[in-house]
Every structure is written in structure tokens, then in C-alpha cells.
mmCIF file of C-alpha atoms in Angstrom:
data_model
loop_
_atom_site.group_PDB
_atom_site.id
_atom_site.type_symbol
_atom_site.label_atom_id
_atom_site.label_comp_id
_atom_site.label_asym_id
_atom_site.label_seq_id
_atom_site.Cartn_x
_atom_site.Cartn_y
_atom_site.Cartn_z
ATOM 1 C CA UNK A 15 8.789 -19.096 8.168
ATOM 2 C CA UNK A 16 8.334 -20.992 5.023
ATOM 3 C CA UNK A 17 9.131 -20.193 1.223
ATOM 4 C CA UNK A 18 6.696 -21.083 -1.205
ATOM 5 C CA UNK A 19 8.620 -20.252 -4.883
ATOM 6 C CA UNK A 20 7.065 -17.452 -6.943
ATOM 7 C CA UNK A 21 6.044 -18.125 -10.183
ATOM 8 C CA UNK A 22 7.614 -16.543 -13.446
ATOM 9 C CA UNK A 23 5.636 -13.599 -15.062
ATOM 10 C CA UNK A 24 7.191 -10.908 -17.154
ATOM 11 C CA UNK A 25 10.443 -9.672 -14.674
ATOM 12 C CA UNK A 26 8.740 -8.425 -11.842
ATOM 13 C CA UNK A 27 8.406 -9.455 -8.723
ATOM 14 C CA UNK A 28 6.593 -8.106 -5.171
ATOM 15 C CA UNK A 29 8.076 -8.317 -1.922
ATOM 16 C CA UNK A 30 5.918 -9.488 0.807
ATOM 17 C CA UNK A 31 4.903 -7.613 3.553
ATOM 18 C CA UNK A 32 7.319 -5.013 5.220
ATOM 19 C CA UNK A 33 6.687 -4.923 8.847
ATOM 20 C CA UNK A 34 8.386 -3.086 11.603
ATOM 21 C CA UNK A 35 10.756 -0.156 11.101
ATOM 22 C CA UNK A 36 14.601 0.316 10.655
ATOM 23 C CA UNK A 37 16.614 2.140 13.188
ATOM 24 C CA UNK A 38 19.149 2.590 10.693
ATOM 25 C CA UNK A 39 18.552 2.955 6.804
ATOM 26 C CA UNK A 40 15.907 1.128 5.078
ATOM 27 C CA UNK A 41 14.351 -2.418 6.429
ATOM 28 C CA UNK A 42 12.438 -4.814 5.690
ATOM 29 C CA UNK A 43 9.737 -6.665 8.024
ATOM 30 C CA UNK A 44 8.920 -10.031 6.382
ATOM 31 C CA UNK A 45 5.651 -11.905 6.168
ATOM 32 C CA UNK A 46 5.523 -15.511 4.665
ATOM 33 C CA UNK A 47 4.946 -15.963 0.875
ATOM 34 C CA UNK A 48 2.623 -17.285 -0.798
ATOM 35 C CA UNK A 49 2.154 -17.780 -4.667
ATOM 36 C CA UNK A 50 -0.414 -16.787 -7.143
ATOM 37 C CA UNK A 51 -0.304 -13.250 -7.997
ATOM 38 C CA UNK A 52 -2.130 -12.429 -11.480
ATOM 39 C CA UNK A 53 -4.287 -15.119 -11.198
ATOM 40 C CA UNK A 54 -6.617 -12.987 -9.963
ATOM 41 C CA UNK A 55 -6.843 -9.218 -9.962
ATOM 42 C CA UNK A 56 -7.164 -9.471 -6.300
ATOM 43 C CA UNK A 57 -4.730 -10.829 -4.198
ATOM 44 C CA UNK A 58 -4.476 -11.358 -0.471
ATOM 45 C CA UNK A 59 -1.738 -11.806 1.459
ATOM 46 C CA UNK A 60 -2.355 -13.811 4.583
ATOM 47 C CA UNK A 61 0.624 -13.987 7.336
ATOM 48 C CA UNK A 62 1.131 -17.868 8.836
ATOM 49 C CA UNK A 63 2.253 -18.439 12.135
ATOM 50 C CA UNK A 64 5.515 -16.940 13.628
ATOM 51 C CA UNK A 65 7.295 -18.263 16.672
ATOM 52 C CA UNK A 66 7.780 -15.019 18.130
ATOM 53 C CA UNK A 67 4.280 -14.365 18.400
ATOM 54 C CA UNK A 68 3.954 -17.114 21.252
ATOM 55 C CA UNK A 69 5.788 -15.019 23.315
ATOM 56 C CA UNK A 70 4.432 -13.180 26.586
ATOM 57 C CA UNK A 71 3.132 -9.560 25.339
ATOM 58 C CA UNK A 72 5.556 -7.994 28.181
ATOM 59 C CA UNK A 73 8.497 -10.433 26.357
ATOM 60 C CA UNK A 74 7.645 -8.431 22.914
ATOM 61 C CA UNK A 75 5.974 -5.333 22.815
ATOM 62 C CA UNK A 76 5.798 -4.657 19.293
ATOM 63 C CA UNK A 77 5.586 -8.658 17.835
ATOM 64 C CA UNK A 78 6.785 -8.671 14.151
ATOM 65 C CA UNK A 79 9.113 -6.006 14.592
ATOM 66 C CA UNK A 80 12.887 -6.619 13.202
ATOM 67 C CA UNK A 81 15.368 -4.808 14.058
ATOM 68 C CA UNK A 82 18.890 -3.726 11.855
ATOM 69 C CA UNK A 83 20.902 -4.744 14.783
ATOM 70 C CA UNK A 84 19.509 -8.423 15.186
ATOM 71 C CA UNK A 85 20.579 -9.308 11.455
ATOM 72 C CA UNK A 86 23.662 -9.669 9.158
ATOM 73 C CA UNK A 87 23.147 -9.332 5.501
ATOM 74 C CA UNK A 88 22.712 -13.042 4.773
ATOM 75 C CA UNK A 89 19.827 -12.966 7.389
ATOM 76 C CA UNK A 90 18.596 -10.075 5.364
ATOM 77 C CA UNK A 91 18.671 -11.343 2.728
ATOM 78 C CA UNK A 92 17.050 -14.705 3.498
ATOM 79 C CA UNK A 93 14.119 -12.481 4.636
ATOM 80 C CA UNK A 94 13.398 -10.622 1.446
ATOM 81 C CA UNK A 95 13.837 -13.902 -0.555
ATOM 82 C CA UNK A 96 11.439 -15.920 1.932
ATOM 83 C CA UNK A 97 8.811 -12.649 1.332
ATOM 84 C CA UNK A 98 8.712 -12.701 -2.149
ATOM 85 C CA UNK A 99 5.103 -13.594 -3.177
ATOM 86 C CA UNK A 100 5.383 -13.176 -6.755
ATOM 87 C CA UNK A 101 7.271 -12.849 -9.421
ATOM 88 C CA UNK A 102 6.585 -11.231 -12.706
ATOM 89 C CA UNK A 103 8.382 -10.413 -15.836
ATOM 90 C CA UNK A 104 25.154 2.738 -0.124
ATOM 91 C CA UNK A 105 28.464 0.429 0.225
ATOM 92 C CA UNK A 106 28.966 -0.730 3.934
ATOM 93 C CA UNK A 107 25.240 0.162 4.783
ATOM 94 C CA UNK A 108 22.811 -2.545 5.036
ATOM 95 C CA UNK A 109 19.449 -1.510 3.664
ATOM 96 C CA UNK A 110 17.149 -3.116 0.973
ATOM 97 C CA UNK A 111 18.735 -1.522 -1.945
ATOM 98 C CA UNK A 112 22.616 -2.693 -0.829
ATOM 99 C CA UNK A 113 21.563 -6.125 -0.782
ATOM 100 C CA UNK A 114 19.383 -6.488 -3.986
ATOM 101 C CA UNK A 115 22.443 -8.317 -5.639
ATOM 102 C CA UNK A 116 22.421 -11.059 -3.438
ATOM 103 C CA UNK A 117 18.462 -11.607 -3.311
ATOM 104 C CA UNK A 118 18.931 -11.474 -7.115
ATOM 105 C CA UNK A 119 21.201 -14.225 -6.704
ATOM 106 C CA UNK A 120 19.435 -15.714 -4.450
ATOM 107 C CA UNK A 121 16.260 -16.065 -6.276
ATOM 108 C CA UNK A 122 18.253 -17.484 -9.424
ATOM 109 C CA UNK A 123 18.456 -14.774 -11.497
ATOM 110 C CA UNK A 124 21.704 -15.047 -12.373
ATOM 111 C CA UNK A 125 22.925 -11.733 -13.862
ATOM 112 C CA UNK A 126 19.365 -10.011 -13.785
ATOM 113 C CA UNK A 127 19.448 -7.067 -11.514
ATOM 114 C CA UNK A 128 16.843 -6.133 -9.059
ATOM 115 C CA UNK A 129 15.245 -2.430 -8.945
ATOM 116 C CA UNK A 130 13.049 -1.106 -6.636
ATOM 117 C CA UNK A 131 9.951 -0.166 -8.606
ATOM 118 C CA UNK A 132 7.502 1.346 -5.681
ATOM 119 C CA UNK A 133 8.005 1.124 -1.769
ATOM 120 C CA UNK A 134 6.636 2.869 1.059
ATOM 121 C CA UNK A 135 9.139 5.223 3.418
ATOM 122 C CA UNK A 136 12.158 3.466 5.512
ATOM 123 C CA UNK A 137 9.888 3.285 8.448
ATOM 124 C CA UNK A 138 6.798 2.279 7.010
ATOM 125 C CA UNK A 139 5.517 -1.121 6.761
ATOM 126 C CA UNK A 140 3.555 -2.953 3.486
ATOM 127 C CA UNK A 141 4.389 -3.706 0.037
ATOM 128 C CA UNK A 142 7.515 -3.351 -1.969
ATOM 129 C CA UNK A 143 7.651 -3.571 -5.692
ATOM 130 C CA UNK A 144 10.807 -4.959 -7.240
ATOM 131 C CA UNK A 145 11.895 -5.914 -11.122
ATOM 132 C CA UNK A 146 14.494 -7.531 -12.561
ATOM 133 C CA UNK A 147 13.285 -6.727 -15.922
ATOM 134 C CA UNK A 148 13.950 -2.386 -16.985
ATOM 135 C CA UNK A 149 11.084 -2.595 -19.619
ATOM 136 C CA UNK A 150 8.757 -3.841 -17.005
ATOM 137 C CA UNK A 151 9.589 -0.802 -14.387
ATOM 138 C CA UNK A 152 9.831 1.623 -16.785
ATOM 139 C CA UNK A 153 6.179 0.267 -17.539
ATOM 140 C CA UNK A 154 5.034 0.720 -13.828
ATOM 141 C CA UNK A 155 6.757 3.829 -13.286
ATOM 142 C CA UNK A 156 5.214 5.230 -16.248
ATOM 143 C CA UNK A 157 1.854 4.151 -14.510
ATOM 144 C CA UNK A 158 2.246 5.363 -11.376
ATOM 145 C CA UNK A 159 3.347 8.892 -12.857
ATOM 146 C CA UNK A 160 0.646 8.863 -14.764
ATOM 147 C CA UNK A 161 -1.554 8.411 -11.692
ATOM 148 C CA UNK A 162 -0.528 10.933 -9.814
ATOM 149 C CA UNK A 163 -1.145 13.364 -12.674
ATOM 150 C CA UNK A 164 -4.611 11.962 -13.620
ATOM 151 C CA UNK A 165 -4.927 12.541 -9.524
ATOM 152 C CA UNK A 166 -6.250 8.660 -9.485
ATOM 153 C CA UNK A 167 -4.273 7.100 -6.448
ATOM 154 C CA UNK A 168 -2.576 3.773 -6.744
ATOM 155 C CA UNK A 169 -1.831 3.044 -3.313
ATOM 156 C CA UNK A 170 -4.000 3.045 0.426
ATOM 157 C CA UNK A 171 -2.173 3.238 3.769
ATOM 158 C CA UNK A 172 -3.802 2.686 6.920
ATOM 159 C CA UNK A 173 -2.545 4.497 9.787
ATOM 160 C CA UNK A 174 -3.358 5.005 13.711
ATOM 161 C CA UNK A 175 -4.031 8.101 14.744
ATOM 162 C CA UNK A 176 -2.392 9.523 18.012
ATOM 163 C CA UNK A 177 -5.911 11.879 18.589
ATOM 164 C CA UNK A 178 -9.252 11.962 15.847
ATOM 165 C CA UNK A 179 -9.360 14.353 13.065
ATOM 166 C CA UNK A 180 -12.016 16.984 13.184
ATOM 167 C CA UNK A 181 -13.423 15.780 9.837
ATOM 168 C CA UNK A 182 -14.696 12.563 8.701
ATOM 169 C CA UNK A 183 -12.703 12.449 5.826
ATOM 170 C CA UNK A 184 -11.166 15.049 3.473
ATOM 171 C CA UNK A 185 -8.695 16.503 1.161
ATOM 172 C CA UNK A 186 -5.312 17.627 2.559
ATOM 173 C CA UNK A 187 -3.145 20.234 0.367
ATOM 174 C CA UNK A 188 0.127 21.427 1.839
ATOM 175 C CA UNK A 189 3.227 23.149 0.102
ATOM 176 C CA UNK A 190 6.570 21.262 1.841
ATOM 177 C CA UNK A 191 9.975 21.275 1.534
ATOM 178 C CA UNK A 192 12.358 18.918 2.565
ATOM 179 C CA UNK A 193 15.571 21.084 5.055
ATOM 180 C CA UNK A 194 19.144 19.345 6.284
ATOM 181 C CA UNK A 195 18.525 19.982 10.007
ATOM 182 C CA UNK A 196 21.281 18.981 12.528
ATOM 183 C CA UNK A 197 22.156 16.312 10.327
ATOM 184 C CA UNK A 198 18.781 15.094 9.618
ATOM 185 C CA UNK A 199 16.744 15.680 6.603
ATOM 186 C CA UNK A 200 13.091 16.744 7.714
ATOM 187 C CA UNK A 201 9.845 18.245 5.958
ATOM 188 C CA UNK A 202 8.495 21.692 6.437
ATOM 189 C CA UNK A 203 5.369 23.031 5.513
ATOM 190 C CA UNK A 204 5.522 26.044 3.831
ATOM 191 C CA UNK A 205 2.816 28.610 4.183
ATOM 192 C CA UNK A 206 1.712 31.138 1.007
ATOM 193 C CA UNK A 207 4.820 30.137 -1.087
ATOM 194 C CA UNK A 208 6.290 32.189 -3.589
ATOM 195 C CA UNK A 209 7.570 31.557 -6.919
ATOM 196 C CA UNK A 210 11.212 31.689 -5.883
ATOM 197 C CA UNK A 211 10.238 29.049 -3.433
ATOM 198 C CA UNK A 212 8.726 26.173 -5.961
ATOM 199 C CA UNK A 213 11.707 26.866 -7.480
ATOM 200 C CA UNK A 214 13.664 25.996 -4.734
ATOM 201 C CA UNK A 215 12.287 22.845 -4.645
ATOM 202 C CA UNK A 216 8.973 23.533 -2.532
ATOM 203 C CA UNK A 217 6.066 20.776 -4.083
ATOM 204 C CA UNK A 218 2.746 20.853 -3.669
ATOM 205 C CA UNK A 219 1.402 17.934 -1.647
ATOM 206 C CA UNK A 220 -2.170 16.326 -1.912
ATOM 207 C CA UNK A 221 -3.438 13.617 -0.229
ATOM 208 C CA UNK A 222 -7.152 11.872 0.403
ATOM 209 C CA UNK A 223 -7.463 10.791 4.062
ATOM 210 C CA UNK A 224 -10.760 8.677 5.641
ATOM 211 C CA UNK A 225 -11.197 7.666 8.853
ATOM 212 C CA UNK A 226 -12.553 4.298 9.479
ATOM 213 C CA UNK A 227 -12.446 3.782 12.997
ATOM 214 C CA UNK A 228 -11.655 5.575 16.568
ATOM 215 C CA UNK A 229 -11.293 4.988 20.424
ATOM 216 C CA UNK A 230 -9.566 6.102 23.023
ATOM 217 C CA UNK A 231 -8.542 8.692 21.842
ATOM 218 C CA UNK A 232 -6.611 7.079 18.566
ATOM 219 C CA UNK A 233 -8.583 6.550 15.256
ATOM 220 C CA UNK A 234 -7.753 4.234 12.294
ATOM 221 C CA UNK A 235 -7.286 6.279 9.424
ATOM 222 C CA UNK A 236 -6.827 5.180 5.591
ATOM 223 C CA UNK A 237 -4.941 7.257 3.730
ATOM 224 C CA UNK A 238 -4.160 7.939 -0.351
ATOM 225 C CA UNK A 239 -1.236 10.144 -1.121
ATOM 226 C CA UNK A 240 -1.884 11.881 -4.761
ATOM 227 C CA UNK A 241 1.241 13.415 -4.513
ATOM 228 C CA UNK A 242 4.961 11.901 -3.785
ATOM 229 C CA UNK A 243 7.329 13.451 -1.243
ATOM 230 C CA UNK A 244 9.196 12.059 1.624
ATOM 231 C CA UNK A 245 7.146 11.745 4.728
ATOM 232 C CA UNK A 246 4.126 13.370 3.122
ATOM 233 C CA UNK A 247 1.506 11.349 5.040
ATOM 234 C CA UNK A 248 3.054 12.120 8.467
ATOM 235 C CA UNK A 249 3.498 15.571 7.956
ATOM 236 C CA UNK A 250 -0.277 15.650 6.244
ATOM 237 C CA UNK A 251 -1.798 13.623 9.400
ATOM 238 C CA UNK A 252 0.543 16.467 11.604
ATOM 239 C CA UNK A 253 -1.479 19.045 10.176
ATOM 240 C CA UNK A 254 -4.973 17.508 11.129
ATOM 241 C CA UNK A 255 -3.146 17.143 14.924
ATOM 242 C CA UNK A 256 -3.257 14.035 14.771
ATOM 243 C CA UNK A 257 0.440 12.483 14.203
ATOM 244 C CA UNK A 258 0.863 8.815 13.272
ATOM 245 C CA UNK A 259 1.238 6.538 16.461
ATOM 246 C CA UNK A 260 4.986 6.087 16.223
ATOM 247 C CA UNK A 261 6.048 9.163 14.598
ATOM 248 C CA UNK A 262 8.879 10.216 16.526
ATOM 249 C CA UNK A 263 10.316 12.818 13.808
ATOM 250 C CA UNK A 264 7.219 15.016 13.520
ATOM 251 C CA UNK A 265 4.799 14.207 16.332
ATOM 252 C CA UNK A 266 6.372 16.901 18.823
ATOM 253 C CA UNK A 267 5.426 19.677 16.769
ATOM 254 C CA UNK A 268 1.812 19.431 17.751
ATOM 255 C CA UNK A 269 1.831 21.205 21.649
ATOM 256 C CA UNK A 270 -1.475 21.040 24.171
ATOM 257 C CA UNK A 271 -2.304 24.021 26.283
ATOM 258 C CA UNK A 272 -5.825 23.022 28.062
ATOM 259 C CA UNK A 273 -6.922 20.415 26.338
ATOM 260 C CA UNK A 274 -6.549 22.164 22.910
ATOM 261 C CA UNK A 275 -4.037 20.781 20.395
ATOM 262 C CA UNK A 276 -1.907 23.530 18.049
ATOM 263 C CA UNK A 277 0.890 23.393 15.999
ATOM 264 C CA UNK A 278 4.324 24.428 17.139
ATOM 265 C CA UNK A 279 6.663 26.520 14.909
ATOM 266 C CA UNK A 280 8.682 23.287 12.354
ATOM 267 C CA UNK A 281 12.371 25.433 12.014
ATOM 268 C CA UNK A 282 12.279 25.675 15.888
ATOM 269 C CA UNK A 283 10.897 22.220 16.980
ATOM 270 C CA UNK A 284 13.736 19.587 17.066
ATOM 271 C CA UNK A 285 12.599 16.020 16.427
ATOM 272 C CA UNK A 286 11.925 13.663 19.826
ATOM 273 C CA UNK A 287 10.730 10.637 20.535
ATOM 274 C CA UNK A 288 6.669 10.812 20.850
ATOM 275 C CA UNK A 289 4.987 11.469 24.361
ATOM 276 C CA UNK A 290 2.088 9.624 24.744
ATOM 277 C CA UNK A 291 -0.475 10.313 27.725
ATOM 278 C CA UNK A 292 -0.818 7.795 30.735
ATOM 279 C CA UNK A 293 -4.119 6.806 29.603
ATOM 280 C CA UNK A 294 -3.101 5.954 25.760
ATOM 281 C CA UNK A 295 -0.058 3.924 27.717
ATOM 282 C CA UNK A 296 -2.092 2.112 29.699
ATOM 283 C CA UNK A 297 -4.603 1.021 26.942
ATOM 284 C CA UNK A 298 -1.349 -0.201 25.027
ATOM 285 C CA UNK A 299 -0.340 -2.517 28.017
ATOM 286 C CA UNK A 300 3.275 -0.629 27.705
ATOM 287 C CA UNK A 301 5.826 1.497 30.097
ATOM 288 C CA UNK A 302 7.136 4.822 29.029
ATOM 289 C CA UNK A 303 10.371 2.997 27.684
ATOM 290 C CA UNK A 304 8.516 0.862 25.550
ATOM 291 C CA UNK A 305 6.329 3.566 24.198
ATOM 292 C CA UNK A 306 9.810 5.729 23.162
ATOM 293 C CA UNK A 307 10.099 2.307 20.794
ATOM 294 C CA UNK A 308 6.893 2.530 19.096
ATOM 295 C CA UNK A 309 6.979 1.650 15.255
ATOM 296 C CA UNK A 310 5.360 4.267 13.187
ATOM 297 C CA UNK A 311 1.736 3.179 12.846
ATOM 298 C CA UNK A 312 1.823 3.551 9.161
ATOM 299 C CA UNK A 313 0.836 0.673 6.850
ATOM 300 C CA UNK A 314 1.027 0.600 2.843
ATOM 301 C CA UNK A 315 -2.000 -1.918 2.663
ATOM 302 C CA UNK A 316 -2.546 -1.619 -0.742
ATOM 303 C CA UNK A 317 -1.093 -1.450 -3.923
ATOM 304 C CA UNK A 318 -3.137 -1.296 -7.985
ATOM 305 C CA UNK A 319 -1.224 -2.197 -10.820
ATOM 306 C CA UNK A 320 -1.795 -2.544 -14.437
ATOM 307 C CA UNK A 321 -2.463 -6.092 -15.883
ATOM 308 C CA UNK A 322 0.354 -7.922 -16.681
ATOM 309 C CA UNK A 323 -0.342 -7.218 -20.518
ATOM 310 C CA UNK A 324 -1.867 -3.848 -22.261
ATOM 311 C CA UNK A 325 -5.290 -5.726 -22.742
ATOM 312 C CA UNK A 326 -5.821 -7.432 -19.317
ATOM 313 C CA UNK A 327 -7.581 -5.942 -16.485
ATOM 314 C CA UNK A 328 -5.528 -4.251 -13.508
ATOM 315 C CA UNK A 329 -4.700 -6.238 -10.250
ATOM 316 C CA UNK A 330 -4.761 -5.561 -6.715
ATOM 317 C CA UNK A 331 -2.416 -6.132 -4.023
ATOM 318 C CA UNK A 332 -3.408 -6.338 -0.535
ATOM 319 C CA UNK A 333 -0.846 -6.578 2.493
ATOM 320 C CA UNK A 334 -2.037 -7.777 6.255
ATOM 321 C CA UNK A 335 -1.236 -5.830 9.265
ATOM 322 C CA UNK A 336 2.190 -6.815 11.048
ATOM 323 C CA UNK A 337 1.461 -7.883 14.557
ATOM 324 C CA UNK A 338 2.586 -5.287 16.612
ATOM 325 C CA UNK A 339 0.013 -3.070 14.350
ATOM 326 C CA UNK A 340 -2.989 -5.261 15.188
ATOM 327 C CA UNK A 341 -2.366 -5.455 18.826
ATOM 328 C CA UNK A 342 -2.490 -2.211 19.236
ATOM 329 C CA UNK A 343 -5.661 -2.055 17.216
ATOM 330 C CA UNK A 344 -6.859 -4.293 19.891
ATOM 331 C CA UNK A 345 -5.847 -2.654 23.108
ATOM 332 C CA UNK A 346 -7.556 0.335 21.304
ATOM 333 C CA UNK A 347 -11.054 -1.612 20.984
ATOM 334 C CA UNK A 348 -10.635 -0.470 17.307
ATOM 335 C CA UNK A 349 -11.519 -3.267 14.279
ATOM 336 C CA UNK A 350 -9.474 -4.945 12.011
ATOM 337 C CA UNK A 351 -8.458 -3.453 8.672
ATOM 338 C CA UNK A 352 -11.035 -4.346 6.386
ATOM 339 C CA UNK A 353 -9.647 -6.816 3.675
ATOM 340 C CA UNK A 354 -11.207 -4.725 0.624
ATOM 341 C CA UNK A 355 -13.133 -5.751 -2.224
ATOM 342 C CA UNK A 356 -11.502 -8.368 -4.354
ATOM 343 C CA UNK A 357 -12.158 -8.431 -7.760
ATOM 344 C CA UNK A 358 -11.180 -6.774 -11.504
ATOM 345 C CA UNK A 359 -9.629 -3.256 -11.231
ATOM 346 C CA UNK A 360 -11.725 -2.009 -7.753
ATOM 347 C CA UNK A 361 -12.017 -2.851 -4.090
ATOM 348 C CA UNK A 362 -10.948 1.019 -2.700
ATOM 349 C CA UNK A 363 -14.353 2.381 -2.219
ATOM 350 C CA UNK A 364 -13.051 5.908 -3.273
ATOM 351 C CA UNK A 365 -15.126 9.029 -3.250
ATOM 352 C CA UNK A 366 -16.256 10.191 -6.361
ATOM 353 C CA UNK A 367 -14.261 12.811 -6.782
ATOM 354 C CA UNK A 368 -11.081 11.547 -7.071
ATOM 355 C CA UNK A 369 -12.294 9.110 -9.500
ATOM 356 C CA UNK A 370 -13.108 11.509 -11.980
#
């Protein structure tokens, strides 16, 4: 792994790639940096070699995957600081956020702070946003709100599919809420809500969902949440019966009687690791053990921002797949995650409906 230094530009800064999943809190899955973000509206982030991927697939399952337990909060924080591509404008728990002081020092900023601006979910891989500069995230929060209520979506996830949704591609709209279960905080759709029940902190969820590829069984799916809630594009891609590969929160609530796929009750289905059929093992080259240690299959690929001044045209953020995430798109015989268009302010190919 090599750092290349990121460039100054206005106090804000993106973090690499995030690859792999945290057991515990948080994590971060690094990918190499590289320099060069606003010199062109499109950027591409392209992973270099890693010693671990040398290793015999039976020797590493899910290549690229870090885990909390295999790192100490200087190794953590060498990671974030060696993913930085760019740079513009809980105590006791190690996750991202209780070690942004010492990337900040790290990185040379002295008594500038780092905030999270945009991330995806703790077990989600892709992009994370981060300023040191409050004018500049109060800039890009302001954006992305303003997205989500002009219904124009800012980021694309690509996920893989543990069955094929009926449709093509579609609309999903679901009314959740977010319930303490047995110590663990979990979404629940809610059917015909009431008043009292927004008011209890129900939310209507939207998201835009395409899929681009399938085999086996699995299909690659892209994904654009118009909506923000915790674990919206699981529980959305739960609702098609067709959980994330990985999800091992949500993925037992979809039952098979037959052949036939249904949805089991949420308040009465406890979360368990995912069951995959023998077939879908097989094709993944792993053992029922391995399988229970799948990373969710859930990639923020892409991130659009506003130029770095009011005048200049908006940029584009791409993210590769980790490893473990394109193996399995091989064993599935399904194709690589197109790169996008690169260019000014486009590259997403949305329908035109959500662009109006």
C-alpha cells in the first residue's frame, strides 16, 4: 500500500474506498490513493496491487476484507490516512469517527478537525466524505438535503442480489421505523401508517433500484436511495425478496415454501446469519462456515458533488469494487461494474423521471 499526498482544495477531503465490513462499530476497508480530484469532474479510483490478494482463494475467502480485531488504532489510522485521495477545502470504541483526531493529525492539520460529511452504513463498502473545514460541510450537507428534496439522487450503490427481482427496474416506497430489539436497533416496515405513527418517528422511504446483471440465481443490482434512513437499501431490496448477499440482519425474514419466496412477519423474526442454498455455495467456491462470514454485498460506487466553487460544474466520484466483491461477481459469471460515464455533471444514466 502506497500514499500518494492529496492536494489542498477548500477543507475537504474524500476517503478512499471502504471495503469489507466491521464486526464491531464502524470500519473502514482501504484502497490505495491516488491524487487529482477536481481536475476533472470525473474521477476514478483504481485499486493497485495488495499482497493479500496473492493468497490461495481457500487462504482468504473474502480478499480485501479487514477486520476490527486485526487492528489497533494506529493501524487504523494509518489506513484512513493512506486512503485519502483528495483533499479539498464513542470513547474506548474504535470506529472511524473516534479516531478522526489522529488522522487529522496525521494528515497535518494541526488543530483542524475532521467531520464526516457523507458515508455509506457501518457495513457497507465505498466512499466516505470528510472536512476539516465547517463552511465547506455545511455547503455539502446543504446539497445533499437539497437533493433528496428535489428527489435528484447523489449517490449509486451496486449490490448483489441473493435471488432476481421480478421487475427490471423500479421505484421502491416503504414507510419504516427503526425498533431497539434485544439490544439491537433494526428497521421495520410499517404497513398503512397512521398519523400518530409519522409522528413517532415512522419516514417515508424511496429509493430507485436497476438491475444490471443476473446468474445463478444472484443479480447485480444498482441502487439510488432518494430518501435517508438506516439500512434503507437492505430493507428496500428485502421487500423485492431479494436480500443483499451478506445481509445477515434482514435476510431471514424472507421464508421459501415450494419454491416461492414470502416475507416473514419483522417483530417476530430475530436477526441470523444468512442461509444460502448448496448450489449458490458451491458457485462461491465456499463452506457453510465461510458463507456465515459473508460481507454485505453492498457497494457505495458513486458519489456527485457540487464544483468546488458556486460557478464550476459538479464532479463525480467513482469507487472500484473491493476484491472479495468482484470475486464473487466472478464465480457468479456476472460482469464487472461498469465504470460510468466520465465527464461534466453526468455519467448515471438515470431514467427520466427522476431527473425531472
Amino acid at each position: 500500500m502506497r500514499t500518494v499526498p492529496a492536494r489542498e482544495m477548500g477543507g475537504w477531503r474524500v476517503l478512499g474506498q471502504v471495503w469489507g465490513a466491521w464486526r464491531r462499530g464502524p470500519g473502514v476497508r482501504a484502497v490505495p490513493s491516488a491524487s487529482g480530484f477536481g481536475t476533472e469532474a470525473g474521477h476514478q479510483l483504481r485499486p493497485r496491487g495488495s499482497r493479500n490478494r496473492s493468497r490461495p482463494r481457500g487462504d482468504q475467502p473474502f480478499p480485501g476484507l479487514l477486520q476490527l480485531e486485526n487492528l489497533g488504532r494506529k493501524e487504523l489510522v494509518d489506513v484512513l490516512r493512506a486512503a485519502v485521495v483528495d483533499q479539498k477545502g464513542k470513547p474506548g470504541e474504535l470506529t472511524l469517527v473516534s479516531v478522526l483526531p489522529e488522522l487529522s493529525q496525521s494528515l497535518g492539520l494541526r488543530d483542524q478537525e475532521l467531520q464526516v460529511v457523507q458515508a455509506s452504513g457501518k457495513e457497507t463498502s465505498g466512499l466516505v466524505l470528510l472536512s476539516s473545514c465547517p463552511q465547506t460541510a455545511s455547503r455539502l450537507q446543504k446539497f445533499f438535503i437539497h437533493s433528496r428534496r428535489a428527489q435528484r439522487p447523489t449517490a449509486t450503490y451496486c449490490a448483489v442480489t441473493d435471488g432476481i427481482p421480478a421487475t427490471s427496474e423500479g421505484k421502491i416506497q416503504a414507510a419504516l421505523k427503526l425498533e431497539h430489539v434485544d439490544g439491537v436497533d433494526l428497521v421495520i416496515p410499517v404497513k398503512s401508517p397512521s398519523r400518530k405513527d409519522f409522528q413517532e418517528g415512522v419516514k417515508r422511504t424511496l429509493s430507485h433500484f436497476r438491475v444490471l446483471a443476473m446468474g445463478s440465481g444472484c443479480a447485480l443490482v444498482q441502487l439510488q436511495p432518494l430518501t435517508a434512513f438506516p439500512s434503507q437499501l437492505q430493507v428496500h431490496m428485502l421487500l423485492q425478496l431479494c436480500p443483499v448477499l451478506g445481509d445477515h440482519a434482514y435476510s431471514a425474514r424472507v421464508g421459501t415454501v415450494l419454491g416461492q419466496r414470502f416475507l416473514l412477519p419483522a417483530e417476530s423474526t430475530k436477526p441470523q446469519r444468512q442461509v444460502l442454498d448448496e448450489a449458490l455455495l458451491r458457485r462461491l467456491c465456499l463452506t457453510p462456515s465461510q458463507a456465515a462470514q459473508l460481507p454485505l454485498h453492498l457497494h457505495l460506487h458513486c458519489l456527485h458533488l457540487p464544483g468546488v466553487r458556486p460557478r464550476e460544474a459538479p464532479m463525480k466520484l467513482l469507487a472500484p469494487l473491493p476484491p472479495y466483491f468482484s470475486r464473487t461477481l466472478q464465480c457468479l459469471g456476472l460482469p464487472s461494474l461498469p465504470a460510468g460515464k466520465r465527464g461534466v455533471g453526468g455519467g448515471m444514466n438515470l431514467p427520466s423521471d427522476l431527473n425531472e
